[in-house]
């Protein structure tokens, strides 16, 4: 959906340039230059946009549910690690970029979904995603959110990133996380409590073309991902009036479970050992969260998370 909106916005900007409204395009480019740092400075959210009725139908389509397992004290800042990426990241968008799911369950906390900086270079589209509460995934952006002295801010980071979307096959439980420790360092530097989040059903929305590691397709996808910064999974799902083929996601329930917070004491200069220790604890808590809830959402007892 977001990709479609981005393409529409870019097309509209191109029409302005080529048409008789080029002066509007020039004015917007000036605005873009002056406003370039906003995605790294908390964005520009709009409660009106977050509350659009269309998001209610979006959440009900799958449907999307947000599950609370513990209180999150609004006097603290939090870093929520979202898993898995999936193809659409529907659970993250539906729960953290639309109201009222998160607001009702965690009053006093403001969620910020961090996404790849490249999206904020798209004309007009950047205004839309910022209004929904999305901000850049850069270090500066995460630091800005977690530096709120009064607490009440929650950075939501899809830890596996675009690379993990290549593993988004139905039934897949593989997470790209073993080498991803930057979020741990950020939590330590700001004393932000860590919260593991697992979204059951995220990988069931699309069927992806087989791309096992070592295959020619996977090699091409990984090379393109390194060049462009985002992955290109080849996927399909259902159509508007039939279920055999199309790009509309399947109607599969998504249950996004928010775990208990891991208290983190501020450490401006954490050592490698301290980062590794907290990372290991985070993996332990994430696995525990998954094991405690998997039976509720159709995961066989013999299946467990795979970290790589």
PDB file of N, CA and C in Angstrom, residues 175-251:
ATOM      1  N   UNK A 175      14.700 -15.085  11.981  1.00  0.00           N
ATOM      2  CA  UNK A 175      14.885 -13.657  12.228  1.00  0.00           C
ATOM      3  C   UNK A 175      16.344 -13.258  12.029  1.00  0.00           C
ATOM      4  N   UNK A 176      16.567 -12.162  11.328  1.00  0.00           N
ATOM      5  CA  UNK A 176      17.923 -11.619  11.156  1.00  0.00           C
ATOM      6  C   UNK A 176      18.219 -10.712  12.338  1.00  0.00           C
ATOM      7  N   UNK A 177      18.925 -11.220  13.311  1.00  0.00           N
ATOM      8  CA  UNK A 177      19.102 -10.450  14.538  1.00  0.00           C
ATOM      9  C   UNK A 177      20.451 -10.636  15.216  1.00  0.00           C
ATOM     10  N   UNK A 178      21.153 -11.724  14.950  1.00  0.00           N
ATOM     11  CA  UNK A 178      22.389 -12.019  15.677  1.00  0.00           C
ATOM     12  C   UNK A 178      23.446 -10.931  15.514  1.00  0.00           C
ATOM     13  N   UNK A 179      23.516 -10.324  14.332  1.00  0.00           N
ATOM     14  CA  UNK A 179      24.526  -9.296  14.084  1.00  0.00           C
ATOM     15  C   UNK A 179      23.971  -7.883  14.246  1.00  0.00           C
ATOM     16  N   UNK A 180      22.713  -7.783  14.586  1.00  0.00           N
ATOM     17  CA  UNK A 180      22.077  -6.469  14.700  1.00  0.00           C
ATOM     18  C   UNK A 180      22.067  -6.039  16.165  1.00  0.00           C
ATOM     19  N   UNK A 181      23.024  -5.189  16.511  1.00  0.00           N
ATOM     20  CA  UNK A 181      23.179  -4.776  17.903  1.00  0.00           C
ATOM     21  C   UNK A 181      23.148  -3.262  18.070  1.00  0.00           C
ATOM     22  N   UNK A 182      22.944  -2.553  16.970  1.00  0.00           N
ATOM     23  CA  UNK A 182      22.897  -1.098  17.046  1.00  0.00           C
ATOM     24  C   UNK A 182      21.767  -0.607  17.941  1.00  0.00           C
ATOM     25  N   UNK A 183      20.625  -1.287  17.900  1.00  0.00           N
ATOM     26  CA  UNK A 183      19.489  -0.868  18.726  1.00  0.00           C
ATOM     27  C   UNK A 183      19.782  -1.073  20.207  1.00  0.00           C
ATOM     28  N   UNK A 184      20.603  -2.078  20.514  1.00  0.00           N
ATOM     29  CA  UNK A 184      20.996  -2.325  21.897  1.00  0.00           C
ATOM     30  C   UNK A 184      21.865  -1.165  22.398  1.00  0.00           C
ATOM     31  N   UNK A 185      22.798  -0.747  21.572  1.00  0.00           N
ATOM     32  CA  UNK A 185      23.682   0.363  21.932  1.00  0.00           C
ATOM     33  C   UNK A 185      22.900   1.648  22.141  1.00  0.00           C
ATOM     34  N   UNK A 186      21.894   1.888  21.289  1.00  0.00           N
ATOM     35  CA  UNK A 186      21.070   3.083  21.430  1.00  0.00           C
ATOM     36  C   UNK A 186      20.273   3.051  22.722  1.00  0.00           C
ATOM     37  N   UNK A 187      19.736   1.878  23.066  1.00  0.00           N
ATOM     38  CA  UNK A 187      18.968   1.749  24.308  1.00  0.00           C
ATOM     39  C   UNK A 187      19.851   2.038  25.517  1.00  0.00           C
ATOM     40  N   UNK A 188      21.090   1.526  25.492  1.00  0.00           N
ATOM     41  CA  UNK A 188      22.013   1.765  26.602  1.00  0.00           C
ATOM     42  C   UNK A 188      22.394   3.237  26.712  1.00  0.00           C
ATOM     43  N   UNK A 189      22.691   3.863  25.582  1.00  0.00           N
ATOM     44  CA  UNK A 189      23.116   5.258  25.606  1.00  0.00           C
ATOM     45  C   UNK A 189      22.036   6.190  26.159  1.00  0.00           C
ATOM     46  N   UNK A 190      20.774   5.820  25.943  1.00  0.00           N
ATOM     47  CA  UNK A 190      19.679   6.695  26.372  1.00  0.00           C
ATOM     48  C   UNK A 190      18.914   6.154  27.574  1.00  0.00           C
ATOM     49  N   UNK A 191      19.291   4.978  28.045  1.00  0.00           N
ATOM     50  CA  UNK A 191      18.581   4.409  29.184  1.00  0.00           C
ATOM     51  C   UNK A 191      17.142   4.072  28.847  1.00  0.00           C
ATOM     52  N   UNK A 192      16.896   3.732  27.582  1.00  0.00           N
ATOM     53  CA  UNK A 192      15.532   3.380  27.139  1.00  0.00           C
ATOM     54  C   UNK A 192      15.278   1.906  27.416  1.00  0.00           C
ATOM     55  N   UNK A 193      14.156   1.614  28.023  1.00  0.00           N
ATOM     56  CA  UNK A 193      13.817   0.227  28.319  1.00  0.00           C
ATOM     57  C   UNK A 193      13.510  -0.520  27.022  1.00  0.00           C
ATOM     58  N   UNK A 194      14.008  -1.731  26.917  1.00  0.00           N
ATOM     59  CA  UNK A 194      13.804  -2.555  25.718  1.00  0.00           C
ATOM     60  C   UNK A 194      12.530  -3.380  25.850  1.00  0.00           C
ATOM     61  N   UNK A 195      11.770  -3.449  24.757  1.00  0.00           N
ATOM     62  CA  UNK A 195      10.536  -4.233  24.756  1.00  0.00           C
ATOM     63  C   UNK A 195      10.483  -5.091  23.492  1.00  0.00           C
ATOM     64  N   UNK A 196      10.531  -6.426  23.637  1.00  0.00           N
ATOM     65  CA  UNK A 196      10.396  -7.287  22.450  1.00  0.00           C
ATOM     66  C   UNK A 196       8.937  -7.343  22.002  1.00  0.00           C
ATOM     67  N   UNK A 197       8.731  -7.304  20.692  1.00  0.00           N
ATOM     68  CA  UNK A 197       7.386  -7.366  20.116  1.00  0.00           C
ATOM     69  C   UNK A 197       7.394  -8.417  19.015  1.00  0.00           C
ATOM     70  N   UNK A 198       6.466  -9.368  19.091  1.00  0.00           N
ATOM     71  CA  UNK A 198       6.381 -10.378  18.026  1.00  0.00           C
ATOM     72  C   UNK A 198       4.993 -10.329  17.404  1.00  0.00           C
ATOM     73  N   UNK A 199       4.976 -10.264  16.067  1.00  0.00           N
ATOM     74  CA  UNK A 199       3.723 -10.139  15.324  1.00  0.00           C
ATOM     75  C   UNK A 199       3.381 -11.473  14.654  1.00  0.00           C
ATOM     76  N   UNK A 200       2.541 -12.250  15.303  1.00  0.00           N
ATOM     77  CA  UNK A 200       2.124 -13.552  14.770  1.00  0.00           C
ATOM     78  C   UNK A 200       1.227 -13.348  13.554  1.00  0.00           C
ATOM     79  N   UNK A 201       1.541 -14.051  12.461  1.00  0.00           N
ATOM     80  CA  UNK A 201       0.755 -13.945  11.237  1.00  0.00           C
ATOM     81  C   UNK A 201       1.358 -13.014  10.213  1.00  0.00           C
ATOM     82  N   UNK A 202       2.415 -12.300  10.563  1.00  0.00           N
ATOM     83  CA  UNK A 202       3.019 -11.316   9.661  1.00  0.00           C
ATOM     84  C   UNK A 202       3.546 -11.955   8.380  1.00  0.00           C
ATOM     85  N   UNK A 203       4.069 -13.168   8.488  1.00  0.00           N
ATOM     86  CA  UNK A 203       4.648 -13.830   7.313  1.00  0.00           C
ATOM     87  C   UNK A 203       3.627 -14.605   6.482  1.00  0.00           C
ATOM     88  N   UNK A 204       2.365 -14.606   6.893  1.00  0.00           N
ATOM     89  CA  UNK A 204       1.352 -15.397   6.183  1.00  0.00           C
ATOM     90  C   UNK A 204       0.557 -14.578   5.173  1.00  0.00           C
ATOM     91  N   UNK A 205       0.878 -13.290   5.018  1.00  0.00           N
ATOM     92  CA  UNK A 205       0.066 -12.404   4.175  1.00  0.00           C
ATOM     93  C   UNK A 205       0.322 -12.576   2.694  1.00  0.00           C
ATOM     94  N   UNK A 206       1.516 -13.073   2.342  1.00  0.00           N
ATOM     95  CA  UNK A 206       1.885 -13.250   0.940  1.00  0.00           C
ATOM     96  C   UNK A 206       2.616 -14.573   0.760  1.00  0.00           C
ATOM     97  N   UNK A 207       2.618 -15.056  -0.482  1.00  0.00           N
ATOM     98  CA  UNK A 207       3.449 -16.193  -0.860  1.00  0.00           C
ATOM     99  C   UNK A 207       4.605 -15.639  -1.688  1.00  0.00           C
ATOM    100  N   UNK A 208       5.808 -15.996  -1.308  1.00  0.00           N
ATOM    101  CA  UNK A 208       6.991 -15.473  -1.981  1.00  0.00           C
ATOM    102  C   UNK A 208       7.623 -16.557  -2.843  1.00  0.00           C
ATOM    103  N   UNK A 209       8.136 -16.163  -3.988  1.00  0.00           N
ATOM    104  CA  UNK A 209       8.829 -17.097  -4.869  1.00  0.00           C
ATOM    105  C   UNK A 209       9.989 -17.723  -4.105  1.00  0.00           C
ATOM    106  N   UNK A 210      10.156 -19.033  -4.241  1.00  0.00           N
ATOM    107  CA  UNK A 210      11.214 -19.745  -3.522  1.00  0.00           C
ATOM    108  C   UNK A 210      12.571 -19.109  -3.794  1.00  0.00           C
ATOM    109  N   UNK A 211      13.264 -18.735  -2.714  1.00  0.00           N
ATOM    110  CA  UNK A 211      14.576 -18.077  -2.840  1.00  0.00           C
ATOM    111  C   UNK A 211      15.525 -18.550  -1.740  1.00  0.00           C
ATOM    112  N   UNK A 212      15.771 -19.856  -1.658  1.00  0.00           N
ATOM    113  CA  UNK A 212      16.670 -20.353  -0.603  1.00  0.00           C
ATOM    114  C   UNK A 212      18.053 -19.734  -0.724  1.00  0.00           C
ATOM    115  N   UNK A 213      18.742 -19.638   0.397  1.00  0.00           N
ATOM    116  CA  UNK A 213      20.081 -19.057   0.390  1.00  0.00           C
ATOM    117  C   UNK A 213      20.994 -19.857  -0.521  1.00  0.00           C
ATOM    118  N   UNK A 214      21.739 -19.140  -1.330  1.00  0.00           N
ATOM    119  CA  UNK A 214      22.624 -19.786  -2.291  1.00  0.00           C
ATOM    120  C   UNK A 214      22.039 -19.883  -3.681  1.00  0.00           C
ATOM    121  N   UNK A 215      20.718 -19.687  -3.795  1.00  0.00           N
ATOM    122  CA  UNK A 215      20.070 -19.745  -5.105  1.00  0.00           C
ATOM    123  C   UNK A 215      20.409 -18.479  -5.890  1.00  0.00           C
ATOM    124  N   UNK A 216      20.280 -18.555  -7.224  1.00  0.00           N
ATOM    125  CA  UNK A 216      20.602 -17.394  -8.054  1.00  0.00           C
ATOM    126  C   UNK A 216      19.690 -16.217  -7.737  1.00  0.00           C
ATOM    127  N   UNK A 217      18.416 -16.501  -7.435  1.00  0.00           N
ATOM    128  CA  UNK A 217      17.475 -15.428  -7.138  1.00  0.00           C
ATOM    129  C   UNK A 217      17.858 -14.727  -5.835  1.00  0.00           C
ATOM    130  N   UNK A 218      18.183 -15.517  -4.816  1.00  0.00           N
ATOM    131  CA  UNK A 218      18.554 -14.923  -3.532  1.00  0.00           C
ATOM    132  C   UNK A 218      19.832 -14.097  -3.667  1.00  0.00           C
ATOM    133  N   UNK A 219      20.786 -14.588  -4.447  1.00  0.00           N
ATOM    134  CA  UNK A 219      22.028 -13.848  -4.651  1.00  0.00           C
ATOM    135  C   UNK A 219      21.766 -12.500  -5.324  1.00  0.00           C
ATOM    136  N   UNK A 220      20.888 -12.506  -6.323  1.00  0.00           N
ATOM    137  CA  UNK A 220      20.541 -11.259  -7.010  1.00  0.00           C
ATOM    138  C   UNK A 220      19.826 -10.313  -6.051  1.00  0.00           C
ATOM    139  N   UNK A 221      18.881 -10.834  -5.268  1.00  0.00           N
ATOM    140  CA  UNK A 221      18.132 -10.009  -4.324  1.00  0.00           C
ATOM    141  C   UNK A 221      19.051  -9.384  -3.276  1.00  0.00           C
ATOM    142  N   UNK A 222      20.002 -10.166  -2.783  1.00  0.00           N
ATOM    143  CA  UNK A 222      20.918  -9.654  -1.767  1.00  0.00           C
ATOM    144  C   UNK A 222      21.843  -8.589  -2.334  1.00  0.00           C
ATOM    145  N   UNK A 223      22.277  -8.771  -3.583  1.00  0.00           N
ATOM    146  CA  UNK A 223      23.136  -7.762  -4.208  1.00  0.00           C
ATOM    147  C   UNK A 223      22.371  -6.465  -4.436  1.00  0.00           C
ATOM    148  N   UNK A 224      21.134  -6.582  -4.906  1.00  0.00           N
ATOM    149  CA  UNK A 224      20.310  -5.390  -5.118  1.00  0.00           C
ATOM    150  C   UNK A 224      20.021  -4.687  -3.801  1.00  0.00           C
ATOM    151  N   UNK A 225      19.818  -5.480  -2.750  1.00  0.00           N
ATOM    152  CA  UNK A 225      19.548  -4.909  -1.433  1.00  0.00           C
ATOM    153  C   UNK A 225      20.726  -4.089  -0.925  1.00  0.00           C
ATOM    154  N   UNK A 226      21.926  -4.564  -1.163  1.00  0.00           N
ATOM    155  CA  UNK A 226      23.121  -3.839  -0.743  1.00  0.00           C
ATOM    156  C   UNK A 226      23.309  -2.557  -1.549  1.00  0.00           C
ATOM    157  N   UNK A 227      22.926  -2.593  -2.829  1.00  0.00           N
ATOM    158  CA  UNK A 227      23.089  -1.425  -3.700  1.00  0.00           C
ATOM    159  C   UNK A 227      22.032  -0.362  -3.410  1.00  0.00           C
ATOM    160  N   UNK A 228      20.760  -0.778  -3.316  1.00  0.00           N
ATOM    161  CA  UNK A 228      19.654   0.170  -3.204  1.00  0.00           C
ATOM    162  C   UNK A 228      19.243   0.469  -1.767  1.00  0.00           C
ATOM    163  N   UNK A 229      19.606  -0.422  -0.839  1.00  0.00           N
ATOM    164  CA  UNK A 229      19.239  -0.184   0.548  1.00  0.00           C
ATOM    165  C   UNK A 229      17.930  -0.831   0.955  1.00  0.00           C
ATOM    166  N   UNK A 230      17.188  -1.376   0.000  1.00  0.00           N
ATOM    167  CA  UNK A 230      15.954  -2.077   0.331  1.00  0.00           C
ATOM    168  C   UNK A 230      15.845  -3.334  -0.520  1.00  0.00           C
ATOM    169  N   UNK A 231      15.128  -4.332   0.009  1.00  0.00           N
ATOM    170  CA  UNK A 231      15.024  -5.630  -0.663  1.00  0.00           C
ATOM    171  C   UNK A 231      13.868  -5.644  -1.653  1.00  0.00           C
ATOM    172  N   UNK A 232      13.933  -6.601  -2.586  1.00  0.00           N
ATOM    173  CA  UNK A 232      12.878  -6.753  -3.590  1.00  0.00           C
ATOM    174  C   UNK A 232      12.364  -8.189  -3.578  1.00  0.00           C
ATOM    175  N   UNK A 233      11.550  -8.543  -2.576  1.00  0.00           N
ATOM    176  CA  UNK A 233      10.978  -9.895  -2.564  1.00  0.00           C
ATOM    177  C   UNK A 233       9.965 -10.060  -3.696  1.00  0.00           C
ATOM    178  N   UNK A 234       9.974 -11.206  -4.360  1.00  0.00           N
ATOM    179  CA  UNK A 234       9.005 -11.499  -5.421  1.00  0.00           C
ATOM    180  C   UNK A 234       7.845 -12.257  -4.790  1.00  0.00           C
ATOM    181  N   UNK A 235       6.718 -11.592  -4.670  1.00  0.00           N
ATOM    182  CA  UNK A 235       5.603 -12.173  -3.919  1.00  0.00           C
ATOM    183  C   UNK A 235       4.290 -12.031  -4.685  1.00  0.00           C
ATOM    184  N   UNK A 236       3.314 -12.787  -4.242  1.00  0.00           N
ATOM    185  CA  UNK A 236       1.954 -12.676  -4.774  1.00  0.00           C
ATOM    186  C   UNK A 236       0.990 -13.122  -3.685  1.00  0.00           C
ATOM    187  N   UNK A 237      -0.268 -12.805  -3.889  1.00  0.00           N
ATOM    188  CA  UNK A 237      -1.297 -13.215  -2.928  1.00  0.00           C
ATOM    189  C   UNK A 237      -2.610 -13.411  -3.678  1.00  0.00           C
ATOM    190  N   UNK A 238      -3.615 -12.610  -3.380  1.00  0.00           N
ATOM    191  CA  UNK A 238      -4.923 -12.774  -3.997  1.00  0.00           C
ATOM    192  C   UNK A 238      -5.286 -11.547  -4.819  1.00  0.00           C
ATOM    193  N   UNK A 239      -6.350 -11.696  -5.635  1.00  0.00           N
ATOM    194  CA  UNK A 239      -6.854 -10.575  -6.401  1.00  0.00           C
ATOM    195  C   UNK A 239      -8.084  -9.989  -5.728  1.00  0.00           C
ATOM    196  N   UNK A 240      -8.735  -9.068  -6.420  1.00  0.00           N
ATOM    197  CA  UNK A 240      -9.915  -8.420  -5.858  1.00  0.00           C
ATOM    198  C   UNK A 240     -11.105  -9.375  -5.812  1.00  0.00           C
ATOM    199  N   UNK A 241     -11.297 -10.138  -6.894  1.00  0.00           N
ATOM    200  CA  UNK A 241     -12.466 -11.017  -6.974  1.00  0.00           C
ATOM    201  C   UNK A 241     -12.107 -12.501  -7.014  1.00  0.00           C
ATOM    202  N   UNK A 242     -10.840 -12.824  -6.891  1.00  0.00           N
ATOM    203  CA  UNK A 242     -10.427 -14.232  -6.871  1.00  0.00           C
ATOM    204  C   UNK A 242      -9.227 -14.403  -5.940  1.00  0.00           C
ATOM    205  N   UNK A 243      -8.992 -15.644  -5.530  1.00  0.00           N
ATOM    206  CA  UNK A 243      -7.985 -15.919  -4.515  1.00  0.00           C
ATOM    207  C   UNK A 243      -6.740 -16.618  -5.068  1.00  0.00           C
ATOM    208  N   UNK A 244      -6.680 -16.793  -6.382  1.00  0.00           N
ATOM    209  CA  UNK A 244      -5.580 -17.559  -6.951  1.00  0.00           C
ATOM    210  C   UNK A 244      -4.328 -16.728  -7.200  1.00  0.00           C
ATOM    211  N   UNK A 245      -4.481 -15.453  -7.576  1.00  0.00           N
ATOM    212  CA  UNK A 245      -3.291 -14.644  -7.867  1.00  0.00           C
ATOM    213  C   UNK A 245      -3.630 -13.155  -7.800  1.00  0.00           C
ATOM    214  N   UNK A 246      -2.674 -12.393  -7.287  1.00  0.00           N
ATOM    215  CA  UNK A 246      -2.835 -10.944  -7.197  1.00  0.00           C
ATOM    216  C   UNK A 246      -1.848 -10.383  -6.196  1.00  0.00           C
ATOM    217  N   UNK A 247      -1.937  -9.091  -5.925  1.00  0.00           N
ATOM    218  CA  UNK A 247      -1.025  -8.442  -4.992  1.00  0.00           C
ATOM    219  C   UNK A 247      -1.712  -7.958  -3.720  1.00  0.00           C
ATOM    220  N   UNK A 248      -2.988  -8.273  -3.572  1.00  0.00           N
ATOM    221  CA  UNK A 248      -3.697  -7.934  -2.342  1.00  0.00           C
ATOM    222  C   UNK A 248      -3.377  -8.996  -1.297  1.00  0.00           C
ATOM    223  N   UNK A 249      -2.954  -8.605  -0.104  1.00  0.00           N
ATOM    224  CA  UNK A 249      -2.583  -9.602   0.913  1.00  0.00           C
ATOM    225  C   UNK A 249      -3.751 -10.500   1.301  1.00  0.00           C
ATOM    226  N   UNK A 250      -3.426 -11.732   1.667  1.00  0.00           N
ATOM    227  CA  UNK A 250      -4.450 -12.660   2.142  1.00  0.00           C
ATOM    228  C   UNK A 250      -5.037 -12.142   3.449  1.00  0.00           C
ATOM    229  N   UNK A 251      -6.278 -12.522   3.690  1.00  0.00           N
ATOM    230  CA  UNK A 251      -6.931 -12.139   4.949  1.00  0.00           C
ATOM    231  C   UNK A 251      -6.524 -13.146   6.021  1.00  0.00           C
TER     232      UNK A 251
END
